[in-house]
Tab-separated table of C-alpha atoms in Angstrom:
chain	number	residue	atom	x	y	z
A	1	GLU	CA	-8.107	-12.701	1.964
A	2	ILE	CA	-10.683	-14.361	4.199
A	3	VAL	CA	-11.379	-12.102	7.171
A	4	LEU	CA	-12.288	-13.656	10.514
A	5	THR	CA	-14.296	-11.535	12.939
A	6	GLN	CA	-14.451	-12.672	16.547
A	7	SER	CA	-17.087	-11.612	19.036
A	8	PRO	CA	-17.343	-10.406	21.628
A	9	GLY	CA	-14.053	-8.558	21.991
A	10	THR	CA	-14.097	-9.117	25.731
A	11	LEU	CA	-16.100	-11.581	27.794
A	12	SER	CA	-16.379	-10.910	31.534
A	13	LEU	CA	-17.305	-14.081	33.397
A	14	SER	CA	-16.705	-15.962	36.631
A	15	PRO	CA	-15.184	-19.377	37.323
A	16	GLY	CA	-17.794	-22.050	36.703
A	17	ASP	CA	-19.559	-20.001	34.003
A	18	ARG	CA	-20.062	-21.144	30.440
A	19	ALA	CA	-18.202	-19.179	27.770
A	20	THR	CA	-19.347	-18.984	24.170
A	21	LEU	CA	-16.940	-17.386	21.675
A	22	SER	CA	-17.904	-16.664	18.086
A	23	CYS	CA	-15.797	-16.557	14.915
A	24	ARG	CA	-17.425	-15.412	11.688
A	25	ALA	CA	-15.702	-15.628	8.293
A	26	SER	CA	-16.138	-13.268	5.353
A	27	GLU	CA	-16.609	-16.294	3.073
A	28	ASN	CA	-16.951	-20.059	3.435
A	29	VAL	CA	-14.094	-21.749	5.278
A	30	ASN	CA	-12.938	-25.326	4.848
A	31	SER	CA	-13.701	-26.721	8.310
A	32	LYS	CA	-10.647	-28.990	8.075
A	33	TYR	CA	-8.534	-25.835	8.412
A	34	LEU	CA	-10.378	-23.997	11.177
A	35	ALA	CA	-8.543	-23.864	14.506
A	36	TRP	CA	-8.747	-22.202	17.906
A	37	TYR	CA	-5.841	-21.118	20.121
A	38	GLN	CA	-5.444	-19.923	23.680
A	39	GLN	CA	-2.796	-17.371	24.616
A	40	LYS	CA	-1.797	-16.197	28.061
A	41	PRO	CA	0.374	-13.117	28.703
A	42	GLY	CA	4.033	-13.677	27.862
A	43	GLN	CA	3.383	-17.129	26.411
A	44	ALA	CA	3.160	-18.612	22.953
A	45	PRO	CA	-0.279	-19.557	21.686
A	46	ARG	CA	-1.489	-23.088	22.410
A	47	LEU	CA	-3.602	-25.087	19.991
A	48	LEU	CA	-6.975	-26.048	21.485
A	49	ILE	CA	-9.143	-27.151	18.566
A	50	TYR	CA	-8.343	-28.158	14.999
A	51	GLY	CA	-10.632	-29.221	12.186
A	52	ALA	CA	-13.322	-27.013	13.777
A	53	SER	CA	-14.227	-29.597	16.420
A	54	SER	CA	-11.300	-31.883	17.294
A	55	ARG	CA	-9.499	-31.277	20.574
A	56	ALA	CA	-5.725	-31.146	20.436
A	57	THR	CA	-3.672	-33.495	22.567
A	58	GLY	CA	-4.032	-32.829	26.274
A	59	ILE	CA	-6.875	-30.323	25.970
A	60	PRO	CA	-9.609	-30.843	28.608
A	61	ASP	CA	-13.050	-31.856	27.405
A	62	ARG	CA	-14.600	-28.659	28.779
A	63	PHE	CA	-13.323	-27.084	25.539
A	64	SER	CA	-15.398	-27.822	22.449
A	65	GLY	CA	-15.616	-26.423	18.939
A	66	SER	CA	-18.454	-26.424	16.465
A	67	GLY	CA	-19.655	-24.802	13.286
A	68	SER	CA	-19.267	-24.854	9.535
A	69	GLY	CA	-19.331	-22.562	6.537
A	70	THR	CA	-18.889	-19.052	7.881
A	71	ASP	CA	-19.894	-19.462	11.541
A	72	PHE	CA	-17.797	-21.204	14.171
A	73	THR	CA	-18.000	-21.378	17.951
A	74	LEU	CA	-15.638	-22.231	20.782
A	75	THR	CA	-17.409	-23.220	23.992
A	76	ILE	CA	-15.839	-23.579	27.410
A	77	SER	CA	-18.419	-25.450	29.461
A	78	ARG	CA	-17.239	-24.470	32.958
A	79	LEU	CA	-14.526	-21.889	33.267
A	80	GLU	CA	-11.528	-22.775	35.404
A	81	PRO	CA	-9.231	-20.032	36.751
A	82	GLU	CA	-6.538	-21.020	34.237
A	83	ASP	CA	-8.931	-20.464	31.297
A	84	PHE	CA	-8.868	-16.684	31.595
A	85	ALA	CA	-6.853	-15.738	28.520
A	86	VAL	CA	-7.159	-14.502	24.933
A	87	TYR	CA	-8.602	-16.862	22.332
A	88	TYR	CA	-7.987	-16.703	18.582
A	89	CYS	CA	-9.634	-18.483	15.678
A	90	GLN	CA	-7.631	-19.189	12.523
A	91	GLN	CA	-8.302	-20.495	9.044
A	92	TRP	CA	-6.383	-21.508	5.897
A	93	GLY	CA	-7.749	-20.270	2.578
A	94	ASN	CA	-6.521	-18.578	-0.610
A	95	SER	CA	-2.993	-19.798	0.204
A	96	GLN	CA	-2.690	-18.038	3.533
A	97	TRP	CA	-3.534	-18.418	7.186
A	98	THR	CA	-5.585	-15.653	8.749
A	99	PHE	CA	-6.421	-15.077	12.407
A	100	GLY	CA	-9.329	-13.396	14.076
A	101	GLN	CA	-8.553	-10.377	16.235
A	102	GLY	CA	-9.075	-12.351	19.455
A	103	THR	CA	-11.558	-12.566	22.324
A	104	LYS	CA	-10.321	-11.829	25.824
A	105	VAL	CA	-11.996	-13.889	28.531
A	106	GLU	CA	-11.574	-12.048	31.809
A	107	ILE	CA	-12.814	-12.394	35.345
B	1	GLU	CA	8.968	-34.249	22.750
B	2	VAL	CA	8.552	-31.661	20.006
B	3	GLN	CA	10.734	-28.591	20.533
B	4	LEU	CA	11.038	-25.407	18.500
B	5	VAL	CA	13.587	-22.755	19.457
B	6	GLU	CA	13.888	-19.419	17.693
B	7	SER	CA	17.041	-17.337	17.556
B	8	GLY	CA	18.491	-14.343	15.755
B	9	GLY	CA	16.179	-11.572	16.899
B	10	GLY	CA	17.228	-8.162	18.133
B	11	LEU	CA	17.304	-4.455	17.379
B	12	VAL	CA	17.757	-3.268	13.790
B	13	GLN	CA	17.380	0.085	12.070
B	14	PRO	CA	14.672	0.724	9.492
B	15	GLY	CA	15.825	-0.523	6.107
B	16	GLY	CA	18.103	-3.089	7.703
B	17	SER	CA	18.128	-6.877	7.581
B	18	LEU	CA	17.848	-9.694	10.059
B	19	ARG	CA	17.796	-13.472	9.778
B	20	LEU	CA	15.741	-15.557	12.173
B	21	SER	CA	16.336	-19.241	12.723
B	22	CYS	CA	14.233	-21.969	14.275
B	23	GLY	CA	15.882	-25.150	15.458
B	24	THR	CA	13.629	-28.158	15.816
B	25	SER	CA	13.671	-31.609	17.391
B	26	GLY	CA	11.301	-34.403	18.347
B	27	PHE	CA	9.678	-34.956	14.947
B	28	THR	CA	10.610	-35.769	11.341
B	29	PHE	CA	11.192	-32.224	10.198
B	30	LYS	CA	11.156	-32.854	6.437
B	31	ASP	CA	7.622	-34.268	6.615
B	32	TYR	CA	5.992	-31.063	7.817
B	33	TRP	CA	5.082	-27.641	6.570
B	34	MET	CA	6.465	-24.927	8.841
B	35	SER	CA	5.173	-21.414	9.483
B	36	TRP	CA	6.304	-18.087	10.898
B	37	VAL	CA	3.767	-16.052	12.871
B	38	ARG	CA	4.326	-12.650	14.483
B	39	GLN	CA	2.673	-10.573	17.159
B	40	ALA	CA	3.228	-6.831	17.418
B	41	PRO	CA	3.279	-5.366	20.941
B	42	GLY	CA	-0.196	-5.494	22.443
B	43	GLN	CA	-1.697	-6.793	19.211
B	44	GLY	CA	-3.079	-10.035	17.834
B	45	LEU	CA	-1.456	-12.809	15.847
B	46	GLU	CA	-0.420	-12.371	12.218
B	47	TRP	CA	0.741	-15.238	10.036
B	48	VAL	CA	3.829	-14.276	8.032
B	49	ALA	CA	4.895	-17.169	5.807
B	50	ASN	CA	5.050	-20.915	5.459
B	51	ILE	CA	7.027	-23.516	3.541
B	52	LYS	CA	6.321	-27.072	2.481
B	53	GLY	CA	8.370	-29.978	3.829
B	54	ASP	CA	10.494	-30.276	0.699
B	55	GLY	CA	10.787	-26.504	0.323
B	56	GLY	CA	8.939	-26.619	-2.983
B	57	GLU	CA	6.056	-24.321	-2.001
B	58	LYS	CA	6.175	-21.080	-0.072
B	59	TYR	CA	3.459	-18.586	0.779
B	60	TYR	CA	3.606	-15.124	2.315
B	61	VAL	CA	1.281	-12.517	3.733
B	62	ASP	CA	1.045	-9.588	1.325
B	63	SER	CA	2.772	-7.131	3.674
B	64	VAL	CA	6.091	-9.026	3.548
B	65	LYS	CA	6.144	-10.245	-0.063
B	66	GLY	CA	9.371	-9.228	-1.772
B	67	ARG	CA	11.054	-8.389	1.548
B	68	PHE	CA	11.001	-11.648	3.548
B	69	THR	CA	12.154	-15.087	2.422
B	70	VAL	CA	11.370	-18.322	4.220
B	71	SER	CA	13.713	-21.282	3.760
B	72	ARG	CA	14.620	-24.556	5.426
B	73	ASP	CA	17.541	-26.938	5.795
B	74	ASN	CA	16.121	-30.421	6.246
B	75	ALA	CA	19.568	-31.866	6.955
B	76	LYS	CA	19.854	-29.567	9.970
B	77	ASN	CA	16.157	-29.637	10.954
B	78	SER	CA	16.186	-25.880	10.757
B	79	LEU	CA	13.822	-23.176	9.490
B	80	SER	CA	14.876	-19.629	8.593
B	81	LEU	CA	13.296	-16.272	7.855
B	82	GLN	CA	15.433	-13.718	6.019
B	83	MET	CA	13.971	-10.266	6.620
B	84	ASN	CA	15.158	-7.395	4.413
B	85	SER	CA	14.055	-3.766	4.064
B	86	LEU	CA	12.697	-3.895	7.581
B	87	ARG	CA	10.093	-1.350	8.643
B	88	VAL	CA	9.043	-0.050	12.036
B	89	GLU	CA	5.782	-1.954	11.608
B	90	ASP	CA	7.702	-5.266	11.447
B	91	THR	CA	8.445	-4.889	15.157
B	92	ALA	CA	6.985	-7.964	16.832
B	93	VAL	CA	7.639	-11.229	18.575
B	94	TYR	CA	8.213	-13.833	15.877
B	95	TYR	CA	7.168	-17.441	16.419
B	96	CYS	CA	7.961	-20.499	14.358
B	97	ALA	CA	5.338	-23.216	14.337
B	98	ARG	CA	4.820	-26.685	12.942
B	99	ASP	CA	2.149	-26.424	10.296
B	100	GLY	CA	-0.487	-28.841	9.117
B	101	SER	CA	-4.235	-28.498	9.342
B	102	ALA	CA	-3.409	-26.125	12.218
B	103	LEU	CA	-0.306	-24.807	13.945
B	104	TYR	CA	0.240	-27.662	16.334
B	105	TYR	CA	3.463	-26.712	18.056
B	106	TRP	CA	4.999	-23.303	18.652
B	107	GLY	CA	8.361	-21.975	19.730
B	108	GLN	CA	8.669	-19.555	22.626
B	109	GLY	CA	9.087	-16.578	20.281
B	110	ILE	CA	11.905	-14.140	19.587
B	111	PRO	CA	11.543	-10.341	19.688
B	112	VAL	CA	12.480	-8.184	16.720
B	113	THR	CA	12.590	-4.407	17.151
B	114	VAL	CA	12.924	-2.089	14.174
B	115	SER	CA	13.821	1.367	15.370
B	116	SER	CA	16.272	4.160	14.732
C-alpha cells in the first residue's frame, strides 16, 4: 500500500493569504492518478485537481497543483472565506486508491 | 447533470449484513469505473472498493476483503455494495463516486451504524 502523508495537519491563515499544502508518498506515484479534494462539514468531498495539476470543471484558478514522484503540492493563491475546509490528496497504485489523512485550513 | 444517490444505510448489529445501492443518472454508466468510499465519524476518507464498467474487475481495501462485495447493474445504472459480517469499525458514511483518473463525482453519502 502506498501511504500518503499530508502536512501540516492544520494550517491557520487569514483570507487573502497563500496556502501551501504538502502530500508526500511512501513510494513513487503515477502523477496521472494523483488528485486533491476539498471537504466541508456535512458535505461530500469535491474534486479540485486531477492528474496532479489539472483543475476540475468549475474550480477557480486560485487553486493549483504541482509535483511528481513522491512530492506533491496544492496551492491556494489567495484564500477566500469559502476555502476554509479540509483538503485530501489521493493516489491510485497497487490496485487501490489511498488518501492522505487531510489538512485542515482554518481561520 | 451527473447525479449519484445512495440508499440502503441504517443501523445493524455486529455480524449483520446490509446492502447499499447507488442510483446514477446524467452519464453513460457502463463506460465508467465506480467506487465506494467511506468516512468514519470525525475521521478521514477511506476508499473501500471499485468496479470496472463491465464488472470484469473489482478491487477492495484489505480490511473488507471477503466481507464486502461490489457489483453493478448496467441496465439499471445502479451500483451496489453488499456488506456482510459487519463490525463496529465499519460504522461510517458511505459514498459512491464515479471513478476514473480521480473520483470526479460523488453522492451525498449514506450513514451506516454498526452497533448492538
